[in-house]
Amino acid sequence: NDLSQGRIQQLAQMSLERIPKILVMGQRKQVPSTEEFKCYMENRLVPLRIQLVNGTFKTFSVDPYTTVKEVEEMTQKKLNLVVTDPFSLYEVGDVNVERLLDPRDRILDILAAWEYRDLQIEEEKKAEAQRLNNNKKGATAPVPVVKIDPKFTTLVYKARLVLKTVNKELMGDVEAITLVYYQAVTDVITQRYPCNEKDLTVLAALQLQANFG
């Protein structure tokens, strides 16, 4: 669709206003995602969902300059967390496949990298099909080795440090204790914490008591 002259001027003015911040933050690590481009053209912020370890979500609106640290701070504020040091933002894929995010990275670069990875997989599938076709024709071209990173699909705010319950500061923050509790339950269910059958029975009983009294 052709942009009107007024819309072009509006986008140009937005870009001009962002130049000082661009100079400070430097070049993007990723080409913006399709969703980011769409939001930019519609002159609106990009919606962002952060998952908690209990499966619930918190929703925010971010721009191309919002960093991981800023999203962590927004999450902490929405959760009313007092003890914040033990918690961080992760990108998560399959069970127990996760990566701690660098607080300095732009959050939309993380999402753009996911989209790029999907495109990378599609290109690799096409290349593999072409290699198989060439092999049928008797071709002996060497097969290139392509490194594909783990597929991440979700942003999760969770604890990166294990704190003992004797920690007075932690025990004084109900919201922090709740996050740590749900994460402990998840870590048992996903077998991150190895447990025998006897321990599982005791933990299940404790969980029932915590949930229903």
Tab-separated table of C-alpha atoms in Angstrom:
chain	number	residue	atom	x	y	z
A	1	ASN	CA	0.000	0.000	0.000
A	2	ASP	CA	1.247	3.472	-0.886
A	3	LEU	CA	1.874	5.777	2.051
A	4	SER	CA	0.356	9.239	2.014
A	5	GLN	CA	2.660	12.245	2.046
A	6	GLY	CA	1.476	13.109	5.564
A	7	ARG	CA	2.260	9.611	6.842
A	8	ILE	CA	5.721	9.704	5.258
A	9	GLN	CA	6.416	12.997	6.999
A	10	GLN	CA	5.195	11.555	10.301
A	11	LEU	CA	7.494	8.518	10.014
A	12	ALA	CA	10.398	10.756	9.027
A	13	GLN	CA	9.792	12.954	12.097
A	14	MET	CA	9.660	9.871	14.354
A	15	SER	CA	12.957	8.648	12.912
A	16	LEU	CA	14.553	12.067	13.384
A	17	GLU	CA	13.486	12.172	17.033
A	18	ARG	CA	15.018	8.759	17.654
A	19	ILE	CA	18.449	9.553	16.198
A	20	PRO	CA	19.983	10.727	19.536
A	21	LYS	CA	18.955	7.471	21.226
A	22	ILE	CA	20.210	5.433	18.268
A	23	LEU	CA	23.607	7.134	18.550
A	24	VAL	CA	23.790	6.234	22.246
A	25	MET	CA	22.593	2.617	21.967
A	26	GLY	CA	24.329	1.753	18.703
A	27	GLN	CA	23.366	-0.587	15.900
A	28	ARG	CA	20.689	-3.256	16.227
A	29	LYS	CA	21.871	-6.873	16.485
A	30	GLN	CA	18.929	-8.132	14.430
A	31	VAL	CA	16.759	-6.955	11.590
A	32	PRO	CA	13.397	-6.010	13.169
A	33	SER	CA	10.755	-8.738	13.184
A	34	THR	CA	7.636	-8.658	11.024
A	35	GLU	CA	5.521	-7.720	14.053
A	36	GLU	CA	7.858	-4.868	14.953
A	37	PHE	CA	7.717	-3.479	11.398
A	38	LYS	CA	3.925	-3.682	11.478
A	39	CYS	CA	3.708	-1.831	14.796
A	40	TYR	CA	6.114	0.831	13.571
A	41	MET	CA	4.079	1.463	10.433
A	42	GLU	CA	0.947	1.776	12.583
A	43	ASN	CA	2.730	4.123	14.993
A	44	ARG	CA	2.166	1.951	18.070
A	45	LEU	CA	4.268	0.121	20.626
A	46	VAL	CA	5.034	-3.582	20.328
A	47	PRO	CA	3.061	-5.881	22.683
A	48	LEU	CA	5.228	-8.173	24.807
A	49	ARG	CA	4.200	-11.148	26.957
A	50	ILE	CA	6.349	-12.299	29.872
A	51	GLN	CA	5.534	-15.698	31.337
A	52	LEU	CA	5.928	-16.538	34.996
A	53	VAL	CA	6.901	-19.986	36.271
A	54	ASN	CA	3.298	-20.752	37.258
A	55	GLY	CA	2.179	-20.376	33.638
A	56	THR	CA	0.537	-16.957	33.978
A	57	PHE	CA	1.554	-13.958	31.865
A	58	LYS	CA	2.236	-10.269	32.296
A	59	THR	CA	1.796	-8.015	29.264
A	60	PHE	CA	3.783	-4.877	28.443
A	61	SER	CA	4.263	-2.464	25.555
A	62	VAL	CA	7.832	-1.830	24.394
A	63	ASP	CA	9.686	0.111	21.723
A	64	PRO	CA	12.832	-0.710	19.712
A	65	TYR	CA	15.026	0.721	22.464
A	66	THR	CA	13.598	-1.138	25.454
A	67	THR	CA	16.318	-3.282	27.030
A	68	VAL	CA	16.043	-6.600	28.841
A	69	LYS	CA	16.880	-4.813	32.104
A	70	GLU	CA	13.998	-2.384	31.593
A	71	VAL	CA	11.567	-5.262	30.978
A	72	GLU	CA	12.821	-6.923	34.170
A	73	GLU	CA	12.170	-3.710	36.072
A	74	MET	CA	8.656	-3.416	34.594
A	75	THR	CA	7.952	-7.017	35.619
A	76	GLN	CA	9.250	-6.440	39.140
A	77	LYS	CA	7.041	-3.370	39.499
A	78	LYS	CA	3.934	-5.168	38.248
A	79	LEU	CA	4.596	-8.079	40.636
A	80	ASN	CA	5.311	-5.730	43.561
A	81	LEU	CA	8.621	-7.501	44.191
A	82	VAL	CA	10.840	-6.129	46.927
A	83	VAL	CA	13.624	-8.709	46.578
A	84	THR	CA	14.635	-8.486	42.919
A	85	ASP	CA	18.303	-9.536	42.733
A	86	PRO	CA	17.661	-13.315	42.492
A	87	PHE	CA	15.348	-12.968	39.464
A	88	SER	CA	16.082	-12.470	35.779
A	89	LEU	CA	14.582	-12.836	32.334
A	90	TYR	CA	15.202	-16.003	30.299
A	91	GLU	CA	14.346	-17.129	26.808
A	92	VAL	CA	12.963	-20.654	27.020
A	93	GLY	CA	12.391	-23.415	24.479
A	94	ASP	CA	11.860	-27.093	25.173
A	95	VAL	CA	11.857	-28.507	28.709
A	96	ASN	CA	14.982	-27.341	30.571
A	97	VAL	CA	16.305	-25.555	27.463
A	98	GLU	CA	16.823	-21.921	28.382
A	99	ARG	CA	19.250	-19.018	28.183
A	100	LEU	CA	19.786	-16.176	30.632
A	101	LEU	CA	19.375	-12.884	28.757
A	102	ASP	CA	21.938	-10.108	28.819
A	103	PRO	CA	20.356	-7.095	30.587
A	104	ARG	CA	21.934	-4.770	28.003
A	105	ASP	CA	20.300	-6.419	24.983
A	106	ARG	CA	17.225	-4.905	23.364
A	107	ILE	CA	14.239	-7.100	24.038
A	108	LEU	CA	12.954	-6.822	20.457
A	109	ASP	CA	16.290	-8.107	19.148
A	110	ILE	CA	15.603	-11.290	21.123
A	111	LEU	CA	12.211	-11.743	19.443
A	112	ALA	CA	13.650	-10.920	16.018
A	113	ALA	CA	16.306	-13.600	16.509
A	114	TRP	CA	13.541	-16.185	17.020
A	115	GLU	CA	11.953	-15.231	13.705
A	116	TYR	CA	15.316	-15.311	11.943
A	117	ARG	CA	15.984	-18.774	13.336
A	118	ASP	CA	12.693	-20.066	11.888
A	119	LEU	CA	13.719	-18.672	8.500
A	120	GLN	CA	17.122	-20.316	8.922
A	121	ILE	CA	15.465	-23.684	9.502
A	122	GLU	CA	13.336	-23.282	6.377
A	123	GLU	CA	16.403	-22.409	4.319
A	124	GLU	CA	18.237	-25.428	5.695
A	125	LYS	CA	15.299	-27.696	4.792
A	126	LYS	CA	15.361	-26.379	1.235
A	127	ALA	CA	19.138	-26.847	1.058
A	128	GLU	CA	18.819	-30.410	2.384
A	129	ALA	CA	16.165	-31.221	-0.217
A	130	GLN	CA	18.435	-29.839	-2.920
A	131	ARG	CA	21.369	-31.931	-1.677
A	132	LEU	CA	19.243	-35.077	-1.709
A	133	ASN	CA	18.132	-34.266	-5.233
A	134	ASN	CA	21.732	-33.744	-6.339
A	135	ASN	CA	22.781	-37.037	-4.739
A	136	LYS	CA	20.125	-38.834	-6.765
A	137	LYS	CA	21.689	-37.338	-9.876
A	138	GLY	CA	25.125	-38.612	-8.888
A	139	ALA	CA	26.512	-35.353	-7.593
A	140	THR	CA	29.282	-35.615	-4.973
A	141	ALA	CA	29.339	-32.078	-3.632
A	142	PRO	CA	30.455	-31.851	0.034
A	143	VAL	CA	27.675	-31.443	2.566
A	144	PRO	CA	28.087	-28.196	4.513
A	145	VAL	CA	27.739	-28.269	8.274
A	146	VAL	CA	25.126	-25.777	9.455
A	147	LYS	CA	24.924	-24.836	13.131
A	148	ILE	CA	21.352	-24.184	14.279
A	149	ASP	CA	20.840	-22.771	17.765
A	150	PRO	CA	18.147	-24.114	20.094
A	151	LYS	CA	14.648	-22.866	19.319
A	152	PHE	CA	13.375	-20.428	21.915
A	153	THR	CA	9.719	-19.436	21.976
A	154	THR	CA	8.933	-17.833	25.337
A	155	LEU	CA	10.247	-15.133	27.641
A	156	VAL	CA	10.124	-16.282	31.274
A	157	TYR	CA	10.840	-14.287	34.411
A	158	LYS	CA	12.297	-16.627	37.009
A	159	ALA	CA	14.928	-17.061	39.694
A	160	ARG	CA	18.533	-17.443	38.588
A	161	LEU	CA	19.808	-17.868	42.156
A	162	VAL	CA	18.835	-20.487	44.723
A	163	LEU	CA	18.242	-18.855	48.081
A	164	LYS	CA	17.680	-20.635	51.362
A	165	THR	CA	14.424	-20.013	53.163
A	166	VAL	CA	16.407	-18.807	56.179
A	167	ASN	CA	17.170	-15.668	54.145
A	168	LYS	CA	15.282	-13.004	56.142
A	169	GLU	CA	15.002	-10.549	53.251
A	170	LEU	CA	13.503	-13.208	50.975
A	171	MET	CA	11.119	-14.508	53.635
A	172	GLY	CA	9.808	-10.970	54.095
A	173	ASP	CA	8.727	-10.707	50.455
A	174	VAL	CA	5.554	-12.732	49.869
A	175	GLU	CA	5.648	-12.273	46.085
A	176	ALA	CA	9.263	-13.458	45.876
A	177	ILE	CA	8.469	-16.522	48.002
A	178	THR	CA	5.537	-17.326	45.700
A	179	LEU	CA	7.773	-17.193	42.609
A	180	VAL	CA	10.421	-19.374	44.258
A	181	TYR	CA	7.755	-21.883	45.344
A	182	TYR	CA	6.246	-22.247	41.873
A	183	GLN	CA	9.698	-22.564	40.352
A	184	ALA	CA	10.615	-25.351	42.793
A	185	VAL	CA	7.434	-27.214	41.830
A	186	THR	CA	8.211	-26.798	38.127
A	187	ASP	CA	11.821	-27.947	38.578
A	188	VAL	CA	10.618	-31.154	40.238
A	189	ILE	CA	7.982	-31.830	37.574
A	190	THR	CA	10.485	-31.298	34.731
A	191	GLN	CA	13.051	-33.495	36.520
A	192	ARG	CA	15.577	-30.711	36.887
A	193	TYR	CA	15.642	-31.757	40.529
A	194	PRO	CA	16.083	-35.569	40.614
A	195	CYS	CA	13.719	-37.167	43.133
A	196	ASN	CA	12.953	-40.714	44.175
A	197	GLU	CA	9.407	-42.001	44.605
A	198	LYS	CA	9.400	-41.467	48.365
A	199	ASP	CA	10.464	-37.827	48.045
A	200	LEU	CA	7.869	-37.201	45.340
A	201	THR	CA	5.116	-38.460	47.645
A	202	VAL	CA	6.214	-36.135	50.436
A	203	LEU	CA	6.532	-33.166	48.060
A	204	ALA	CA	3.078	-33.846	46.595
A	205	ALA	CA	1.603	-33.878	50.106
A	206	LEU	CA	3.331	-30.584	50.925
A	207	GLN	CA	2.025	-29.044	47.701
A	208	LEU	CA	-1.547	-30.097	48.525
A	209	GLN	CA	-1.154	-28.556	51.971
A	210	ALA	CA	0.227	-25.310	50.466
A	211	ASN	CA	-2.571	-25.073	47.893
A	212	PHE	CA	-5.573	-26.176	49.934
A	213	GLY	CA	-4.491	-25.808	53.562
